Coordinates of C-alpha atoms and ligand atoms in Angstrom, one line a residue:
X9 CA 115.5 96.5 58.9
X10 CA 115.8 97.5 62.6
X11 CA 112.6 97.1 64.7
X12 CA 111.6 100.2 66.6
X13 CA 113.0 98.7 69.8
X14 CA 116.3 98.0 68.1
X15 CA 116.8 101.5 66.8
X16 CA 118.1 102.8 70.1
X17 CA 119.5 99.8 71.8
X18 CA 123.2 99.5 72.8
X19 CA 124.8 96.8 70.7
X20 CA 128.5 97.3 71.3
X21 CA 130.1 98.2 74.6
X22 CA 133.8 99.0 74.5
X23 CA 135.7 98.9 77.9
X24 CA 139.0 100.7 77.8
X25 CA 141.4 99.3 80.4
X26 CA 142.2 95.9 81.9
X27 CA 142.9 96.7 85.6
X28 CA 140.6 95.8 88.4
X29 CA 138.0 98.3 87.1
X30 CA 138.0 97.0 83.6
X31 CA 137.8 93.4 84.4
X32 CA 135.2 93.8 87.1
X33 CA 133.1 95.7 84.5
X34 CA 133.7 93.0 81.9
X35 CA 132.8 90.2 84.3
X36 CA 129.6 91.9 85.4
X37 CA 128.4 93.1 82.0
X38 CA 129.0 89.7 80.4
X39 CA 127.0 88.0 83.1
X40 CA 124.1 90.4 83.4
X41 CA 123.8 91.2 79.7
X42 CA 124.1 87.6 78.5
X43 CA 121.5 86.8 75.9
X44 CA 120.7 90.4 75.1
X45 CA 122.8 90.6 72.0
X46 CA 125.4 93.0 73.3
X47 CA 129.0 92.6 72.2
X48 CA 131.6 93.5 74.8
X49 CA 135.2 94.2 73.8
X50 CA 137.9 95.2 76.3
X51 CA 141.1 96.9 75.2
X52 CA 144.2 96.9 77.4
X53 CA 147.8 97.7 76.9
X54 CA 150.5 95.6 78.4
X55 CA 153.0 98.4 77.7
X56 CA 151.0 100.7 79.9
X57 CA 150.2 98.1 82.6
X58 CA 147.9 98.4 85.6
X59 CA 148.3 100.4 88.8
X60 CA 148.7 97.0 90.6
X61 CA 147.7 98.2 94.1
X62 CA 144.3 98.0 95.6
X63 CA 144.3 94.9 97.7
X64 CA 142.0 95.7 100.7
X65 CA 138.2 95.6 100.1
X66 CA 134.9 96.2 101.9
X67 CA 132.3 93.5 102.6
X68 CA 130.2 94.6 99.6
X69 CA 132.6 92.9 97.3
X70 CA 131.1 89.6 98.4
X71 CA 127.6 90.5 97.1
X72 CA 129.2 91.6 93.9
X73 CA 131.1 88.4 93.4
X74 CA 128.1 86.3 94.2
X75 CA 125.9 88.3 91.8
X76 CA 128.6 87.7 89.1
X77 CA 128.5 84.0 89.7
X78 CA 132.0 83.9 91.2
X79 CA 132.7 81.2 93.7
X80 CA 134.2 82.5 97.0
X81 CA 136.6 79.6 97.6
X82 CA 137.9 79.9 94.0
X83 CA 138.5 83.6 94.5
X84 CA 140.4 83.0 97.8
X85 CA 142.5 80.3 96.2
X86 CA 143.2 82.2 93.0
X87 CA 144.1 85.5 94.5
X88 CA 146.0 84.4 97.7
X89 CA 143.3 86.1 99.7
X90 CA 143.0 86.5 103.4
X91 CA 139.9 87.6 105.3
X92 CA 139.3 91.1 106.6
X93 CA 137.2 92.0 109.7
X94 CA 138.1 95.7 109.6
X95 CA 140.9 98.2 109.6
X96 CA 143.2 98.9 112.5
X97 CA 144.3 102.6 112.9
X98 CA 147.5 103.0 114.9
X99 CA 148.7 106.4 116.2
X100 CA 145.8 108.4 114.5
X101 CA 144.4 110.2 117.6
X102 CA 147.5 110.5 119.8
X103 CA 150.7 108.6 119.2
X104 CA 150.3 105.3 121.1
X105 CA 146.5 105.0 120.4
X106 CA 145.1 102.1 118.4
X107 CA 141.6 101.1 117.4
X108 CA 139.9 98.9 114.9
X109 CA 137.1 100.1 112.6
X110 CA 135.2 96.8 112.4
X111 CA 132.7 95.5 109.9
X112 CA 130.1 95.0 112.5
X113 CA 128.0 96.3 115.3
X114 CA 128.8 97.2 118.9
X115 CA 126.5 95.6 121.5
X116 CA 122.8 95.7 120.7
X117 CA 120.0 98.2 121.3
X118 CA 118.8 98.2 124.9
X119 CA 115.1 98.8 125.4
X120 CA 115.0 100.5 122.0
X121 CA 118.0 102.8 122.8
X122 CA 121.1 102.8 120.6
X123 CA 123.8 100.9 122.3
X124 CA 126.4 103.7 122.0
X125 CA 124.1 106.1 123.9
X126 CA 124.1 103.7 126.8
X127 CA 127.8 103.3 126.6
X128 CA 128.4 107.0 126.5
X129 CA 126.2 107.7 129.5
X130 CA 128.0 104.9 131.5
X131 CA 131.4 106.3 130.5
X132 CA 130.4 109.7 131.7
X133 CA 129.5 108.1 135.0
X134 CA 132.9 106.5 135.4
X135 CA 132.6 103.1 133.7
X136 CA 135.9 102.6 131.9
X137 CA 134.8 99.5 129.9
X138 CA 136.1 99.9 126.3
X139 CA 133.5 100.0 123.6
X140 CA 135.6 97.3 121.9
X141 CA 134.6 94.7 124.6
X142 CA 131.2 94.8 122.9
X143 CA 132.5 94.0 119.4
X144 CA 133.1 90.5 118.2
X145 CA 135.0 91.6 115.0
X146 CA 137.3 93.8 117.0
X147 CA 138.3 91.2 119.5
X148 CA 138.5 88.4 116.9
X149 CA 140.7 90.5 114.7
X150 CA 143.0 91.4 117.5
X151 CA 143.3 87.7 118.4
X152 CA 144.0 86.8 114.7
X153 CA 141.0 84.6 114.6
X154 CA 138.3 84.2 111.9
X155 CA 135.2 82.4 111.0
X156 CA 132.2 83.3 108.9
X157 CA 129.2 84.9 110.5
X158 CA 126.2 82.7 111.5
X159 CA 122.5 83.6 111.2
X160 CA 121.8 82.9 115.0
X161 CA 120.4 86.3 115.9
X162 CA 121.2 85.8 119.6
X163 CA 124.9 85.3 119.0
X164 CA 127.7 87.8 118.5
X165 CA 128.6 85.7 115.5
X166 CA 125.6 87.2 113.7
X167 CA 126.8 90.8 114.3
X168 CA 129.5 91.2 111.7
X169 CA 130.5 91.0 108.1
X170 CA 133.8 90.4 106.3
X171 CA 135.8 91.3 103.3
X172 CA 139.0 90.1 101.6
X173 CA 142.5 91.2 101.2
X174 CA 143.8 89.9 97.8
X175 CA 146.5 90.3 95.2
X176 CA 145.2 92.9 92.8
X177 CA 147.0 91.5 89.8
X178 CA 145.7 88.0 90.5
X179 CA 142.2 89.3 90.9
X180 CA 142.3 91.1 87.5
X181 CA 143.7 87.9 85.9
X182 CA 141.0 85.8 87.5
X183 CA 138.2 88.1 86.3
X184 CA 139.8 88.2 82.9
X185 CA 139.5 84.4 82.6
X186 CA 135.9 84.5 83.8
X187 CA 135.0 87.3 81.4
X188 CA 136.7 85.8 78.3
X189 CA 135.0 82.5 79.2
X190 CA 131.7 84.4 78.9
X191 CA 132.4 85.8 75.5
X192 CA 134.2 89.1 76.2
X193 CA 136.7 89.9 73.4
X194 CA 140.0 91.0 74.7
X195 CA 142.2 93.2 72.5
X196 CA 145.8 94.0 73.4
X197 CA 146.8 97.4 72.1
X198 CA 147.3 101.0 72.9
X199 CA 144.6 103.6 72.0
X200 CA 146.3 106.5 70.3
X201 CA 143.3 108.4 68.9
X202 CA 139.6 109.0 69.5
X203 CA 136.9 110.0 67.1
X204 CA 133.9 112.1 68.2
X205 CA 130.6 112.1 66.4
X206 CA 130.3 115.6 64.8
X207 CA 126.6 115.9 65.7
X208 CA 126.3 114.5 69.2
X209 CA 129.8 114.8 70.5
X210 CA 129.7 111.2 71.6
X211 CA 132.8 109.0 71.3
X212 CA 132.3 107.0 68.0
X213 CA 135.5 105.0 67.8
X214 CA 139.0 104.5 69.1
X215 CA 142.1 103.9 67.0
X216 CA 144.8 101.6 68.2
X217 CA 148.6 101.9 67.5
X218 CA 148.9 100.1 64.2
X219 CA 145.7 101.6 62.8
X220 CA 142.8 99.3 63.9
X221 CA 139.6 101.2 64.5
X222 CA 137.2 100.0 67.2
X223 CA 133.6 101.4 67.2
X224 CA 131.1 101.3 70.0
X225 CA 127.8 102.6 71.2
X226 CA 128.8 102.9 74.9
X227 CA 132.4 103.3 76.2
X228 CA 133.4 102.5 79.7
X229 CA 136.6 104.3 80.6
X230 CA 138.6 102.2 82.9
X231 CA 141.9 103.6 81.8
X232 CA 143.1 104.6 85.2
X233 CA 144.3 108.0 86.4
X234 CA 144.9 109.2 82.9
X235 CA 141.1 109.1 82.1
X236 CA 141.9 108.5 78.4
X237 CA 138.3 109.1 77.4
X238 CA 136.5 111.0 80.2
X239 CA 139.3 113.6 80.5
X240 CA 141.4 113.4 77.3
X241 CA 138.6 112.9 74.8
X242 CA 135.7 114.7 76.5
X243 CA 137.5 117.1 78.8
X244 CA 135.0 116.6 81.6
X245 CA 136.0 118.8 84.5
X246 CA 137.6 117.6 87.8
X247 CA 136.4 118.5 91.3
X248 CA 139.7 118.8 93.2
X249 CA 139.6 117.9 96.9
X250 CA 143.3 118.1 97.6
X251 CA 142.7 120.9 100.1
X252 CA 140.8 118.4 102.3
X253 CA 142.7 115.3 101.4
X254 CA 146.3 116.5 100.6
X255 CA 148.1 113.2 100.3
X256 CA 149.1 113.0 96.7
X257 CA 151.8 110.3 96.6
X258 CA 152.6 106.8 97.6
X259 CA 155.4 104.3 97.7
X260 CA 154.3 100.7 97.6
X261 CA 156.4 97.6 98.3
X262 CA 155.6 94.0 99.1
X263 CA 157.4 92.1 101.9
X264 CA 157.5 88.6 103.3
X265 CA 154.4 87.8 105.4
X266 CA 155.3 87.3 109.0
X267 CA 153.0 85.2 111.2
X268 CA 150.6 85.6 112.8
X269 CA 148.5 86.9 109.9
X270 CA 145.7 89.0 111.3
X271 CA 142.3 89.3 109.5
X272 CA 142.6 93.0 109.2
X273 CA 144.3 95.8 107.3
X274 CA 146.5 98.2 109.3
X275 CA 146.9 102.0 108.7
X276 CA 149.6 103.6 110.9
X277 CA 149.8 107.4 111.0
X278 CA 153.4 108.6 110.3
X279 CA 155.0 112.1 110.6
X280 CA 153.1 113.2 107.5
X281 CA 150.7 110.7 105.9
X282 CA 150.3 107.1 106.8
X283 CA 151.5 103.5 106.1
X284 CA 149.4 100.5 105.1
X285 CA 150.0 96.9 105.8
X286 CA 147.8 94.3 104.0
X287 CA 148.7 90.7 104.8
X288 CA 148.0 88.2 102.1
X289 CA 148.7 84.4 102.1
X290 CA 151.9 84.6 100.0
X291 CA 153.2 88.2 100.9
X292 CA 152.3 91.4 102.6
X293 CA 151.5 94.6 100.8
X294 CA 152.8 97.8 102.3
X295 CA 152.8 101.4 101.2
X296 CA 153.3 104.9 102.5
X297 CA 150.7 107.4 101.5
X298 CA 152.0 111.0 101.9
X299 CA 151.7 114.6 101.0
X300 CA 154.6 115.6 98.8
X301 CA 154.4 119.2 100.1
X302 CA 155.4 117.9 103.6
X303 CA 157.6 114.9 103.0
X304 CA 160.4 114.3 100.4
X305 CA 160.6 111.1 98.4
X306 CA 163.7 110.1 100.2
X307 CA 162.2 110.5 103.6
X308 CA 159.0 108.7 102.5
X309 CA 161.0 105.7 101.3
X310 CA 163.1 105.7 104.4
X311 CA 160.0 105.7 106.6
X312 CA 158.4 102.9 104.6
X313 CA 161.4 100.6 104.3
X314 CA 162.3 101.0 108.0
X315 CA 158.9 99.9 109.1
X316 CA 158.4 96.6 107.2
X317 CA 157.7 93.5 109.2
X318 CA 159.6 91.2 106.9
X319 CA 162.3 91.4 104.2
X320 CA 161.2 93.5 101.2
X321 CA 160.5 91.4 98.0
X322 CA 160.9 94.3 95.5
X323 CA 162.1 97.8 95.2
X324 CA 159.5 100.4 96.3
X325 CA 157.3 101.8 93.5
X326 CA 156.2 105.4 93.4
X327 CA 152.6 106.5 92.5
X328 CA 151.1 110.0 92.2
X329 CA 147.5 111.0 92.4
X330 CA 145.1 113.8 92.9
X331 CA 142.2 113.4 95.3
X332 CA 138.7 114.3 93.9
X333 CA 136.3 113.2 91.2
X334 CA 135.2 114.0 87.7
X335 CA 132.4 116.6 87.7
X336 CA 130.4 114.0 85.7
X337 CA 131.3 110.4 85.9
X338 CA 129.0 109.7 83.0
X339 CA 129.4 112.2 80.2
X340 CA 127.7 111.7 76.8
X341 CA 128.3 108.0 76.0
X342 CA 131.3 107.5 78.3
X343 CA 131.1 106.1 81.8
X344 CA 134.2 106.5 83.9
X345 CA 134.7 103.6 86.3
X346 CA 137.7 103.2 88.6
X347 CA 140.6 105.6 88.9
X348 CA 139.5 107.4 85.7
X349 CA 136.4 108.6 87.6
X350 CA 138.2 109.8 90.7
X351 CA 140.2 108.8 93.7
X352 CA 139.8 109.7 97.3
X353 CA 142.8 107.9 98.7
X354 CA 143.0 104.3 100.0
X355 CA 142.6 104.9 103.8
X356 CA 139.2 103.1 104.1
X357 CA 139.6 100.8 101.0
X358 CA 136.7 102.5 99.2
X359 CA 138.0 102.5 95.6
X360 CA 137.0 98.9 94.7
X361 CA 133.6 99.6 96.4
X362 CA 133.1 102.6 94.1
X363 CA 134.0 100.5 91.1
X364 CA 131.4 98.0 92.1
X365 CA 128.8 100.7 92.7
X366 CA 129.5 102.3 89.4
X367 CA 129.0 98.9 87.6
X368 CA 125.8 98.0 89.4
X369 CA 124.4 101.5 88.9
X370 CA 125.2 101.4 85.2
X371 CA 123.6 98.0 84.9
X372 CA 120.5 99.1 86.8
X373 CA 120.2 102.1 84.4
X374 CA 121.5 100.2 81.4
X375 CA 120.6 102.8 78.7
X376 CA 119.4 102.9 75.2
X377 CA 120.6 105.7 72.9
X378 CA 117.4 107.8 73.4
X379 CA 117.4 107.9 77.1
X380 CA 121.1 108.1 77.7
X381 CA 121.2 111.8 78.9
X382 CA 118.6 111.1 81.6
X383 CA 120.4 107.9 82.7
X384 CA 123.6 109.8 82.9
X385 CA 122.0 112.5 85.1
X386 CA 120.7 109.9 87.5
X387 CA 124.0 108.0 87.6
X388 CA 125.9 111.2 88.3
X389 CA 123.7 112.2 91.1
X390 CA 124.0 108.8 92.8
X391 CA 127.8 108.6 92.4
X392 CA 128.3 112.2 93.5
X393 CA 126.5 111.5 96.7
X394 CA 128.6 108.4 97.5
X395 CA 131.8 110.2 96.7
X396 CA 130.9 113.2 98.9
X397 CA 129.9 111.0 101.9
X398 CA 133.1 108.9 101.6
X399 CA 135.1 112.1 101.4
X400 CA 133.6 113.4 104.7
X401 CA 134.4 110.1 106.4
X402 CA 138.0 110.1 105.2
X403 CA 138.5 113.8 106.2
X404 CA 137.3 112.9 109.7
X405 CA 140.3 110.7 110.2
X406 CA 142.6 113.6 109.5
X407 CA 140.9 116.4 111.4
X408 CA 140.3 114.4 114.5
X409 CA 143.9 114.0 115.5
X410 CA 145.8 115.2 118.5
X411 CA 149.3 114.9 117.0
X412 CA 152.0 117.5 117.1
X413 CA 153.8 117.4 113.7
X414 CA 153.1 120.4 111.3
X415 CA 151.1 118.2 108.9
X416 CA 148.8 117.0 111.5
X417 CA 148.4 120.4 113.2
X418 CA 147.4 121.9 109.8
X419 CA 145.0 119.1 109.1
X420 CA 143.3 119.7 112.5
X421 CA 143.1 123.4 111.9
X422 CA 141.8 123.4 108.3
X423 CA 138.3 124.4 107.3
X424 CA 136.2 121.2 107.4
X425 CA 133.5 120.4 104.8
X426 CA 130.3 121.9 106.3
X427 CA 128.6 118.6 106.0
X428 CA 131.2 117.0 108.2
X429 CA 131.1 119.8 110.9
X430 CA 127.4 119.2 111.3
X431 CA 127.9 115.5 111.8
X432 CA 130.6 115.9 114.4
X433 CA 128.6 118.6 116.3
X434 CA 125.5 116.3 116.5
X435 CA 127.6 113.5 117.9
X436 CA 129.4 115.6 120.5
X437 CA 126.3 117.3 121.7
X438 CA 123.9 114.4 121.8
X439 CA 125.6 111.2 120.6
X440 CA 123.8 111.3 117.2
X441 CA 125.4 109.4 114.3
X442 CA 124.9 109.9 110.6
X443 CA 122.3 107.4 109.4
X444 CA 121.2 107.6 105.8
X445 CA 120.1 105.2 103.1
X446 CA 122.8 106.2 100.5
X447 CA 126.4 105.9 101.6
X448 CA 128.7 103.1 102.4
X449 CA 129.5 103.9 106.0
X450 CA 126.8 103.3 108.6
X451 CA 126.6 104.4 112.2
X452 CA 129.0 101.8 113.7
X453 CA 131.8 103.0 111.3
X454 CA 131.4 106.6 112.3
X455 CA 131.3 105.5 116.0
X456 CA 134.5 103.5 115.6
X457 CA 136.5 106.4 114.2
X458 CA 135.0 109.1 116.4
X459 CA 135.6 107.2 119.7
X460 CA 138.8 105.8 118.4
X461 CA 140.1 109.3 117.8
X462 CA 139.0 110.6 121.2
X463 CA 135.8 112.5 120.1
X464 CA 133.3 111.5 122.8
X465 CA 129.7 112.6 123.3
X466 CA 128.9 115.1 126.0
X467 CA 125.2 114.4 125.9
X468 CA 123.1 111.2 125.3
X469 CA 119.6 109.9 124.9
X470 CA 117.8 111.0 128.2
X471 CA 116.0 107.6 128.2
X472 CA 119.3 106.0 129.3
X473 CA 119.0 107.7 132.7
X474 CA 115.7 105.9 133.4
X475 CA 117.1 102.4 132.8
X476 CA 117.4 100.2 135.9
X477 CA 121.1 100.3 136.9
X478 CA 121.3 96.8 138.2
X479 CA 119.6 95.2 135.2
X480 CA 121.7 97.2 132.9
X481 CA 125.0 96.1 134.5
X482 CA 123.9 92.5 134.2
X483 CA 122.9 93.0 130.6
X484 CA 126.2 94.6 129.7
X485 CA 128.2 91.9 131.5
X486 CA 126.3 89.3 129.5
X487 CA 127.1 91.0 126.2
X488 CA 130.8 91.2 127.0
X489 CA 130.8 87.5 128.1
X490 CA 129.1 86.4 124.9
X491 CA 131.8 88.3 122.8
X492 CA 134.6 86.7 124.9
X493 CA 133.1 83.2 124.5
X494 CA 132.6 83.6 120.8
X495 CA 136.2 84.8 120.2
X496 CA 137.5 81.9 122.4
X497 CA 135.6 79.4 120.1
X498 CA 136.8 81.0 116.9
X499 CA 139.6 79.3 114.9
X500 CA 143.0 80.8 114.0
X501 CA 142.7 82.9 110.8
X502 CA 145.3 81.1 108.8
X503 CA 144.1 77.6 109.9
X504 CA 140.6 78.6 108.8
X505 CA 142.0 79.6 105.3
X506 CA 144.0 76.4 105.1
X507 CA 140.9 74.3 106.0
X508 CA 139.1 76.0 103.0
X509 CA 135.8 76.4 104.8
X510 CA 135.7 72.8 105.9
X511 CA 134.6 72.2 109.6
X512 CA 137.7 72.3 111.8
X513 CA 138.2 70.1 114.9
X514 CA 137.6 72.2 118.0
X515 CA 135.9 75.0 116.1
X516 CA 132.4 76.1 117.0
Ligands
LIG627 C1 148.5 103.9 96.6 C2 147.2 103.3 96.2 C3 146.6 102.3 97.1 C4 145.4 101.8 96.8 N1 144.8 100.8 97.7 C5 143.5 100.4 97.5 C6 142.9 99.5 98.4 O1 143.5 99.0 99.4 N2 141.6 99.2 98.2 C7 140.9 99.7 97.2 O2 139.7 99.4 97.0 N3 141.5 100.4 96.2 C8 142.8 100.8 96.4 N4 143.4 101.6 95.5 C9 142.7 101.9 94.2 C10 142.8 100.7 93.3 O3 144.1 100.5 93.1 C11 142.1 101.0 92.0 O4 140.8 101.4 92.2 C12 142.0 99.7 91.2 O5 143.2 99.1 91.0 C13 141.4 100.0 89.8 O6 142.3 100.7 89.0 P1 141.9 100.9 87.5 O7 141.5 99.6 86.9 O8 140.9 102.0 87.5 O9 143.2 101.5 86.8 P2 144.5 100.7 86.3 O10 144.9 99.5 87.2 O11 145.6 101.8 86.2 O12 144.2 100.1 84.9 C14 144.2 101.0 83.8 C15 144.1 100.1 82.5 O13 143.9 101.0 81.4 C16 144.8 100.6 80.4 N5 145.0 101.8 79.5 C17 145.2 103.0 79.9 N6 145.4 103.8 78.8 C18 145.3 103.0 77.8 C19 145.4 103.3 76.4 N7 145.7 104.5 75.9 N8 145.3 102.2 75.5 C20 145.0 101.0 76.0 N9 144.9 100.7 77.3 C21 145.1 101.7 78.2 C22 146.0 100.1 81.1 O14 146.7 99.2 80.3 C23 145.3 99.3 82.2 O15 144.9 98.0 81.8 C24 144.7 102.2 95.7 C25 145.2 103.1 94.8 C26 146.4 103.7 95.1 C27 147.0 104.6 94.1

């Protein structure tokens, strides 16, 4: 007989999908739920396959891997990973512009005043020093150098974080090995039918081609864009954001990696849409993300293929998507994680971050049958806020452009989300940056994109005007010198990878 505690506990979790989302979920759940008597089964279909892109990450992935007990060096070796200090945006403001959105701070507060306020006031007074001179990750990335941060609070080496660029298929395969080693049951097969409980409307079971029936208490839908459970079984609505983020297509193609391999992802604006370049150890991932209403497939392929740095290693592959998210990412006993839950577009490498957030939030709330509706409400509120804030940040890149092509003119002139207009107005009038607890992008990220795309503050913190000019100049000179010295002492990125984290001769 069940104990009272047992009556409502989750005993079987079924994960549908074996892409990045499915295997990240399996690895995390098998680690965190170990010893709690929960069976985990993952269903994937080789015939359907995985989306196979998604190679640039944010620094948060490191905390996730560590929490899952995944060794960083093993990850780098197994996935042909390179390091990432930020994203370089080329031609986004005006053609010819380039800036890096770094994973790190600019300068440091001066007498309690945010550094960018000081910089903005000096700029208005005629100081032409670029903000980037105060950023170690920007200057190190440009120089194709990398080393891990240190904890020395006085050094520019303590002011940044880093992420990875890796082969998505190898990452999924690596996590599959880890998960199966921890007892996750992998089932190969295609789900062709779902069964809902007549009373609760919950998903009760899935039937595979061939007839096998798989039951579960909780289902994690990681089935990719099709949303086999969240959309096809439960018909949860979709909040469509394509009026703000109209790119709906991509062509992806790998090419040979050409030295030097910079520790950053590149996003170059094109006539309509933009092109990514993600350098890995063994190849470089490339793709053109574009709005099909403005660019034909033929023109998109031509643009992509004529802008590769090395010889192509395959034929370009086409992908279609719709930007937005499910109205509820957790509906009844189904949690949609990964592309099944929504997709904003890959401009700021946020999808894997959202997968990770979905998993950790699910684990924090890990439900029992009785409290599931409350857990779902909380989960949906957290995820909706994250999606909304990422959306605003992405839209900023599009609206803050000074390009001439019809696509870019229309993006500039469209109605912005109100929440974004308020943020930009606060920055222009007074140099204020969005700073909230929830949301992946912090003030330095907003600053990088705003300044990088030529939106500058007209006002600043009045306390800046009371700083002693001579002492301030000396302080700023010292900060710039420290960044320069730190970059000079940083090893070449690929040499650092080859040394596998061992101390290198000549390195600091
Ligand atoms: C053009 C593009 C570029 C991107 N770039 C980035 C990036 O740089 N950084 C980033 O973070 N993210 C990026 N993403 C997003 C990233 O690719 C995805 O978030 C990530 O790969 C996770 O995908 P997934 O696991 O949700 O889906 P998928 O990889 O599509 O996996 C779906 C799984 O479900 C299985 N499945 C589906 N239906 C069934 C069924 N009926 N029966 C059995 N199995 C089924 C499939 O077999 C597969 O295993 C990009 C996406 C696109 C489209």
